[in-house]
Amino acid sequence: MDWKKWIKAAGIRAIKTFAQTAASLITVGAVVSDIQWGVVFSSAAVAAIYSLLTSLAGLPEVGNNPEIHPPEYGD
């Protein structure tokens, strides 16, 4: 396995998960001072950690899951 490729793919997924979780916790039309930023960031951080842990099972972008991407797809 190419660890550099895995770290990059897992990191990108974790960052996207962080951003999506944070965005989902910010209420539309809320005043910035009313948002509980500690809750937003801590929840997003937990989601990003969870994303990294689930990436241990395999990332299709890296090509280590032949059921999703056959060898001829990205290798």
PDB file of N, CA and C in Angstrom:
ATOM      1  N   MET A   1       0.840  -1.182   0.000  1.00  0.00           N
ATOM      2  CA  MET A   1       0.000   0.000   0.000  1.00  0.00           C
ATOM      3  C   MET A   1       0.882   1.240   0.000  1.00  0.00           C
ATOM      4  N   ASP A   2       0.467   2.217  -0.743  1.00  0.00           N
ATOM      5  CA  ASP A   2       1.174   3.491  -0.804  1.00  0.00           C
ATOM      6  C   ASP A   2       0.647   4.388   0.323  1.00  0.00           C
ATOM      7  N   TRP A   3       1.409   4.495   1.413  1.00  0.00           N
ATOM      8  CA  TRP A   3       0.960   5.220   2.601  1.00  0.00           C
ATOM      9  C   TRP A   3       0.803   6.718   2.357  1.00  0.00           C
ATOM     10  N   LYS A   4       1.653   7.299   1.536  1.00  0.00           N
ATOM     11  CA  LYS A   4       1.523   8.733   1.245  1.00  0.00           C
ATOM     12  C   LYS A   4       0.190   9.020   0.560  1.00  0.00           C
ATOM     13  N   LYS A   5      -0.163   8.159  -0.379  1.00  0.00           N
ATOM     14  CA  LYS A   5      -1.417   8.314  -1.105  1.00  0.00           C
ATOM     15  C   LYS A   5      -2.602   8.127  -0.145  1.00  0.00           C
ATOM     16  N   TRP A   6      -2.492   7.138   0.760  1.00  0.00           N
ATOM     17  CA  TRP A   6      -3.560   6.882   1.722  1.00  0.00           C
ATOM     18  C   TRP A   6      -3.737   8.061   2.674  1.00  0.00           C
ATOM     19  N   ILE A   7      -2.633   8.579   3.193  1.00  0.00           N
ATOM     20  CA  ILE A   7      -2.692   9.705   4.131  1.00  0.00           C
ATOM     21  C   ILE A   7      -3.327  10.920   3.467  1.00  0.00           C
ATOM     22  N   LYS A   8      -2.965  11.173   2.224  1.00  0.00           N
ATOM     23  CA  LYS A   8      -3.541  12.309   1.502  1.00  0.00           C
ATOM     24  C   LYS A   8      -5.044  12.118   1.295  1.00  0.00           C
ATOM     25  N   ALA A   9      -5.449  10.931   0.839  1.00  0.00           N
ATOM     26  CA  ALA A   9      -6.873  10.670   0.589  1.00  0.00           C
ATOM     27  C   ALA A   9      -7.676  10.699   1.889  1.00  0.00           C
ATOM     28  N   ALA A  10      -7.146  10.083   2.941  1.00  0.00           N
ATOM     29  CA  ALA A  10      -7.842  10.070   4.230  1.00  0.00           C
ATOM     30  C   ALA A  10      -7.921  11.480   4.816  1.00  0.00           C
ATOM     31  N   GLY A  11      -6.868  12.255   4.652  1.00  0.00           N
ATOM     32  CA  GLY A  11      -6.860  13.637   5.146  1.00  0.00           C
ATOM     33  C   GLY A  11      -7.880  14.500   4.435  1.00  0.00           C
ATOM     34  N   ILE A  12      -7.969  14.349   3.127  1.00  0.00           N
ATOM     35  CA  ILE A  12      -8.953  15.115   2.350  1.00  0.00           C
ATOM     36  C   ILE A  12     -10.365  14.760   2.795  1.00  0.00           C
ATOM     37  N   ARG A  13     -10.624  13.450   2.983  1.00  0.00           N
ATOM     38  CA  ARG A  13     -11.941  13.025   3.459  1.00  0.00           C
ATOM     39  C   ARG A  13     -12.244  13.605   4.832  1.00  0.00           C
ATOM     40  N   ALA A  14     -11.257  13.584   5.727  1.00  0.00           N
ATOM     41  CA  ALA A  14     -11.466  14.092   7.089  1.00  0.00           C
ATOM     42  C   ALA A  14     -11.746  15.592   7.088  1.00  0.00           C
ATOM     43  N   ILE A  15     -11.016  16.337   6.262  1.00  0.00           N
ATOM     44  CA  ILE A  15     -11.233  17.784   6.163  1.00  0.00           C
ATOM     45  C   ILE A  15     -12.633  18.077   5.612  1.00  0.00           C
ATOM     46  N   LYS A  16     -13.043  17.334   4.584  1.00  0.00           N
ATOM     47  CA  LYS A  16     -14.385  17.522   4.029  1.00  0.00           C
ATOM     48  C   LYS A  16     -15.452  17.181   5.061  1.00  0.00           C
ATOM     49  N   THR A  17     -15.233  16.102   5.805  1.00  0.00           N
ATOM     50  CA  THR A  17     -16.180  15.715   6.847  1.00  0.00           C
ATOM     51  C   THR A  17     -16.267  16.795   7.915  1.00  0.00           C
ATOM     52  N   PHE A  18     -15.116  17.347   8.318  1.00  0.00           N
ATOM     53  CA  PHE A  18     -15.082  18.428   9.301  1.00  0.00           C
ATOM     54  C   PHE A  18     -15.924  19.606   8.809  1.00  0.00           C
ATOM     55  N   ALA A  19     -15.678  20.018   7.571  1.00  0.00           N
ATOM     56  CA  ALA A  19     -16.383  21.178   7.017  1.00  0.00           C
ATOM     57  C   ALA A  19     -17.880  20.923   6.884  1.00  0.00           C
ATOM     58  N   GLN A  20     -18.250  19.730   6.424  1.00  0.00           N
ATOM     59  CA  GLN A  20     -19.663  19.416   6.263  1.00  0.00           C
ATOM     60  C   GLN A  20     -20.385  19.364   7.606  1.00  0.00           C
ATOM     61  N   THR A  21     -19.725  18.801   8.607  1.00  0.00           N
ATOM     62  CA  THR A  21     -20.334  18.729   9.933  1.00  0.00           C
ATOM     63  C   THR A  21     -20.484  20.122  10.529  1.00  0.00           C
ATOM     64  N   ALA A  22     -19.443  20.936  10.419  1.00  0.00           N
ATOM     65  CA  ALA A  22     -19.513  22.302  10.942  1.00  0.00           C
ATOM     66  C   ALA A  22     -20.624  23.082  10.246  1.00  0.00           C
ATOM     67  N   ALA A  23     -20.704  22.955   8.937  1.00  0.00           N
ATOM     68  CA  ALA A  23     -21.738  23.673   8.185  1.00  0.00           C
ATOM     69  C   ALA A  23     -23.135  23.218   8.593  1.00  0.00           C
ATOM     70  N   SER A  24     -23.289  21.935   8.886  1.00  0.00           N
ATOM     71  CA  SER A  24     -24.611  21.437   9.247  1.00  0.00           C
ATOM     72  C   SER A  24     -25.045  21.902  10.638  1.00  0.00           C
ATOM     73  N   LEU A  25     -24.089  22.266  11.476  1.00  0.00           N
ATOM     74  CA  LEU A  25     -24.419  22.694  12.831  1.00  0.00           C
ATOM     75  C   LEU A  25     -24.658  24.202  12.948  1.00  0.00           C
ATOM     76  N   ILE A  26     -24.318  24.937  11.916  1.00  0.00           N
ATOM     77  CA  ILE A  26     -24.548  26.383  11.925  1.00  0.00           C
ATOM     78  C   ILE A  26     -25.938  26.628  11.354  1.00  0.00           C
ATOM     79  N   THR A  27     -26.801  27.164  12.169  1.00  0.00           N
ATOM     80  CA  THR A  27     -28.184  27.391  11.775  1.00  0.00           C
ATOM     81  C   THR A  27     -28.274  28.540  10.779  1.00  0.00           C
ATOM     82  N   VAL A  28     -29.037  28.329   9.742  1.00  0.00           N
ATOM     83  CA  VAL A  28     -29.241  29.367   8.738  1.00  0.00           C
ATOM     84  C   VAL A  28     -29.981  30.538   9.386  1.00  0.00           C
ATOM     85  N   GLY A  29     -29.463  31.720   9.203  1.00  0.00           N
ATOM     86  CA  GLY A  29     -30.085  32.911   9.738  1.00  0.00           C
ATOM     87  C   GLY A  29     -29.688  33.224  11.176  1.00  0.00           C
ATOM     88  N   ALA A  30     -28.810  32.403  11.738  1.00  0.00           N
ATOM     89  CA  ALA A  30     -28.375  32.653  13.117  1.00  0.00           C
ATOM     90  C   ALA A  30     -27.374  33.802  13.150  1.00  0.00           C
ATOM     91  N   VAL A  31     -27.421  34.546  14.213  1.00  0.00           N
ATOM     92  CA  VAL A  31     -26.453  35.616  14.433  1.00  0.00           C
ATOM     93  C   VAL A  31     -25.144  34.946  14.856  1.00  0.00           C
ATOM     94  N   VAL A  32     -24.018  35.429  14.325  1.00  0.00           N
ATOM     95  CA  VAL A  32     -22.722  34.817  14.592  1.00  0.00           C
ATOM     96  C   VAL A  32     -22.451  34.715  16.089  1.00  0.00           C
ATOM     97  N   SER A  33     -22.849  35.701  16.841  1.00  0.00           N
ATOM     98  CA  SER A  33     -22.598  35.674  18.281  1.00  0.00           C
ATOM     99  C   SER A  33     -23.467  34.645  19.008  1.00  0.00           C
ATOM    100  N   ASP A  34     -24.543  34.173  18.372  1.00  0.00           N
ATOM    101  CA  ASP A  34     -25.420  33.181  18.989  1.00  0.00           C
ATOM    102  C   ASP A  34     -24.975  31.744  18.743  1.00  0.00           C
ATOM    103  N   ILE A  35     -24.051  31.555  17.818  1.00  0.00           N
ATOM    104  CA  ILE A  35     -23.586  30.205  17.488  1.00  0.00           C
ATOM    105  C   ILE A  35     -22.647  29.718  18.582  1.00  0.00           C
ATOM    106  N   GLN A  36     -22.849  28.510  19.024  1.00  0.00           N
ATOM    107  CA  GLN A  36     -21.975  27.913  20.034  1.00  0.00           C
ATOM    108  C   GLN A  36     -20.783  27.277  19.324  1.00  0.00           C
ATOM    109  N   TRP A  37     -19.735  28.084  19.131  1.00  0.00           N
ATOM    110  CA  TRP A  37     -18.592  27.666  18.334  1.00  0.00           C
ATOM    111  C   TRP A  37     -17.860  26.474  18.931  1.00  0.00           C
ATOM    112  N   GLY A  38     -17.830  26.380  20.249  1.00  0.00           N
ATOM    113  CA  GLY A  38     -17.182  25.229  20.895  1.00  0.00           C
ATOM    114  C   GLY A  38     -17.851  23.921  20.515  1.00  0.00           C
ATOM    115  N   VAL A  39     -19.177  23.944  20.491  1.00  0.00           N
ATOM    116  CA  VAL A  39     -19.938  22.754  20.104  1.00  0.00           C
ATOM    117  C   VAL A  39     -19.710  22.433  18.630  1.00  0.00           C
ATOM    118  N   VAL A  40     -19.728  23.456  17.798  1.00  0.00           N
ATOM    119  CA  VAL A  40     -19.528  23.257  16.358  1.00  0.00           C
ATOM    120  C   VAL A  40     -18.160  22.630  16.097  1.00  0.00           C
ATOM    121  N   PHE A  41     -17.105  23.227  16.646  1.00  0.00           N
ATOM    122  CA  PHE A  41     -15.754  22.728  16.369  1.00  0.00           C
ATOM    123  C   PHE A  41     -15.484  21.375  17.010  1.00  0.00           C
ATOM    124  N   SER A  42     -15.967  21.152  18.222  1.00  0.00           N
ATOM    125  CA  SER A  42     -15.714  19.856  18.852  1.00  0.00           C
ATOM    126  C   SER A  42     -16.482  18.743  18.139  1.00  0.00           C
ATOM    127  N   SER A  43     -17.703  19.004  17.729  1.00  0.00           N
ATOM    128  CA  SER A  43     -18.476  18.006  16.986  1.00  0.00           C
ATOM    129  C   SER A  43     -17.839  17.710  15.634  1.00  0.00           C
ATOM    130  N   ALA A  44     -17.380  18.759  14.963  1.00  0.00           N
ATOM    131  CA  ALA A  44     -16.723  18.578  13.668  1.00  0.00           C
ATOM    132  C   ALA A  44     -15.404  17.819  13.818  1.00  0.00           C
ATOM    133  N   ALA A  45     -14.686  18.082  14.897  1.00  0.00           N
ATOM    134  CA  ALA A  45     -13.426  17.374  15.139  1.00  0.00           C
ATOM    135  C   ALA A  45     -13.669  15.888  15.395  1.00  0.00           C
ATOM    136  N   VAL A  46     -14.698  15.575  16.159  1.00  0.00           N
ATOM    137  CA  VAL A  46     -15.040  14.171  16.398  1.00  0.00           C
ATOM    138  C   VAL A  46     -15.421  13.490  15.085  1.00  0.00           C
ATOM    139  N   ALA A  47     -16.177  14.167  14.248  1.00  0.00           N
ATOM    140  CA  ALA A  47     -16.554  13.609  12.949  1.00  0.00           C
ATOM    141  C   ALA A  47     -15.332  13.367  12.074  1.00  0.00           C
ATOM    142  N   ALA A  48     -14.362  14.285  12.112  1.00  0.00           N
ATOM    143  CA  ALA A  48     -13.140  14.125  11.316  1.00  0.00           C
ATOM    144  C   ALA A  48     -12.326  12.924  11.820  1.00  0.00           C
ATOM    145  N   ILE A  49     -12.251  12.761  13.127  1.00  0.00           N
ATOM    146  CA  ILE A  49     -11.536  11.603  13.696  1.00  0.00           C
ATOM    147  C   ILE A  49     -12.242  10.315  13.298  1.00  0.00           C
ATOM    148  N   TYR A  50     -13.556  10.317  13.367  1.00  0.00           N
ATOM    149  CA  TYR A  50     -14.323   9.146  12.950  1.00  0.00           C
ATOM    150  C   TYR A  50     -14.075   8.842  11.474  1.00  0.00           C
ATOM    151  N   SER A  51     -13.982   9.865  10.655  1.00  0.00           N
ATOM    152  CA  SER A  51     -13.696   9.685   9.238  1.00  0.00           C
ATOM    153  C   SER A  51     -12.338   9.001   9.040  1.00  0.00           C
ATOM    154  N   LEU A  52     -11.336   9.448   9.788  1.00  0.00           N
ATOM    155  CA  LEU A  52     -10.015   8.819   9.688  1.00  0.00           C
ATOM    156  C   LEU A  52     -10.067   7.355  10.109  1.00  0.00           C
ATOM    157  N   LEU A  53     -10.797   7.074  11.167  1.00  0.00           N
ATOM    158  CA  LEU A  53     -10.894   5.690  11.639  1.00  0.00           C
ATOM    159  C   LEU A  53     -11.603   4.796  10.633  1.00  0.00           C
ATOM    160  N   THR A  54     -12.666   5.299  10.003  1.00  0.00           N
ATOM    161  CA  THR A  54     -13.358   4.495   9.001  1.00  0.00           C
ATOM    162  C   THR A  54     -12.522   4.343   7.732  1.00  0.00           C
ATOM    163  N   SER A  55     -11.617   5.274   7.494  1.00  0.00           N
ATOM    164  CA  SER A  55     -10.725   5.160   6.338  1.00  0.00           C
ATOM    165  C   SER A  55      -9.759   3.988   6.489  1.00  0.00           C
ATOM    166  N   LEU A  56      -9.554   3.533   7.721  1.00  0.00           N
ATOM    167  CA  LEU A  56      -8.683   2.380   7.942  1.00  0.00           C
ATOM    168  C   LEU A  56      -9.237   1.121   7.282  1.00  0.00           C
ATOM    169  N   ALA A  57     -10.543   1.083   7.083  1.00  0.00           N
ATOM    170  CA  ALA A  57     -11.182  -0.073   6.447  1.00  0.00           C
ATOM    171  C   ALA A  57     -10.885  -0.122   4.953  1.00  0.00           C
ATOM    172  N   GLY A  58     -10.469   0.994   4.383  1.00  0.00           N
ATOM    173  CA  GLY A  58     -10.144   1.034   2.963  1.00  0.00           C
ATOM    174  C   GLY A  58     -10.665   2.289   2.308  1.00  0.00           C
ATOM    175  N   LEU A  59      -9.914   2.752   1.350  1.00  0.00           N
ATOM    176  CA  LEU A  59     -10.291   3.940   0.583  1.00  0.00           C
ATOM    177  C   LEU A  59     -10.318   3.584  -0.896  1.00  0.00           C
ATOM    178  N   PRO A  60     -11.463   3.735  -1.549  1.00  0.00           N
ATOM    179  CA  PRO A  60     -11.526   3.430  -2.978  1.00  0.00           C
ATOM    180  C   PRO A  60     -10.580   4.293  -3.805  1.00  0.00           C
ATOM    181  N   GLU A  61     -10.297   5.526  -3.334  1.00  0.00           N
ATOM    182  CA  GLU A  61      -9.400   6.412  -4.079  1.00  0.00           C
ATOM    183  C   GLU A  61      -7.986   5.862  -4.165  1.00  0.00           C
ATOM    184  N   VAL A  62      -7.603   5.073  -3.178  1.00  0.00           N
ATOM    185  CA  VAL A  62      -6.254   4.533  -3.138  1.00  0.00           C
ATOM    186  C   VAL A  62      -6.175   3.235  -3.943  1.00  0.00           C
ATOM    187  N   GLY A  63      -7.325   2.629  -4.189  1.00  0.00           N
ATOM    188  CA  GLY A  63      -7.344   1.414  -4.993  1.00  0.00           C
ATOM    189  C   GLY A  63      -7.104   0.156  -4.189  1.00  0.00           C
ATOM    190  N   ASN A  64      -7.270   0.199  -2.870  1.00  0.00           N
ATOM    191  CA  ASN A  64      -7.033  -0.987  -2.068  1.00  0.00           C
ATOM    192  C   ASN A  64      -8.306  -1.767  -1.792  1.00  0.00           C
ATOM    193  N   ASN A  65      -9.378  -1.481  -2.503  1.00  0.00           N
ATOM    194  CA  ASN A  65     -10.624  -2.211  -2.360  1.00  0.00           C
ATOM    195  C   ASN A  65     -11.069  -2.691  -3.741  1.00  0.00           C
ATOM    196  N   PRO A  66     -10.660  -3.908  -4.133  1.00  0.00           N
ATOM    197  CA  PRO A  66     -10.928  -4.389  -5.488  1.00  0.00           C
ATOM    198  C   PRO A  66     -12.415  -4.557  -5.805  1.00  0.00           C
ATOM    199  N   GLU A  67     -13.265  -4.652  -4.792  1.00  0.00           N
ATOM    200  CA  GLU A  67     -14.710  -4.789  -5.066  1.00  0.00           C
ATOM    201  C   GLU A  67     -15.288  -3.489  -5.615  1.00  0.00           C
ATOM    202  N   ILE A  68     -14.727  -2.349  -5.222  1.00  0.00           N
ATOM    203  CA  ILE A  68     -15.227  -1.056  -5.679  1.00  0.00           C
ATOM    204  C   ILE A  68     -14.505  -0.622  -6.946  1.00  0.00           C
ATOM    205  N   HIS A  69     -13.204  -0.761  -6.958  1.00  0.00           N
ATOM    206  CA  HIS A  69     -12.394  -0.350  -8.113  1.00  0.00           C
ATOM    207  C   HIS A  69     -11.547  -1.525  -8.565  1.00  0.00           C
ATOM    208  N   PRO A  70     -11.890  -2.142  -9.669  1.00  0.00           N
ATOM    209  CA  PRO A  70     -11.032  -3.227 -10.172  1.00  0.00           C
ATOM    210  C   PRO A  70      -9.633  -2.702 -10.489  1.00  0.00           C
ATOM    211  N   PRO A  71      -8.642  -3.572 -10.520  1.00  0.00           N
ATOM    212  CA  PRO A  71      -7.254  -3.126 -10.755  1.00  0.00           C
ATOM    213  C   PRO A  71      -7.068  -2.256 -11.997  1.00  0.00           C
ATOM    214  N   GLU A  72      -7.817  -2.499 -13.052  1.00  0.00           N
ATOM    215  CA  GLU A  72      -7.620  -1.710 -14.262  1.00  0.00           C
ATOM    216  C   GLU A  72      -8.136  -0.281 -14.119  1.00  0.00           C
ATOM    217  N   TYR A  73      -8.924   0.011 -13.072  1.00  0.00           N
ATOM    218  CA  TYR A  73      -9.490   1.342 -12.898  1.00  0.00           C
ATOM    219  C   TYR A  73      -8.433   2.391 -12.592  1.00  0.00           C
ATOM    220  N   GLY A  74      -7.647   2.179 -11.548  1.00  0.00           N
ATOM    221  CA  GLY A  74      -6.713   3.227 -11.158  1.00  0.00           C
ATOM    222  C   GLY A  74      -5.292   2.751 -10.979  1.00  0.00           C
ATOM    223  N   ASP A  75      -5.020   1.514 -11.292  1.00  0.00           N
ATOM    224  CA  ASP A  75      -3.665   0.996 -11.082  1.00  0.00           C
ATOM    225  C   ASP A  75      -2.859   0.953 -12.345  1.00  0.00           C
TER     226      ASP A  75
END
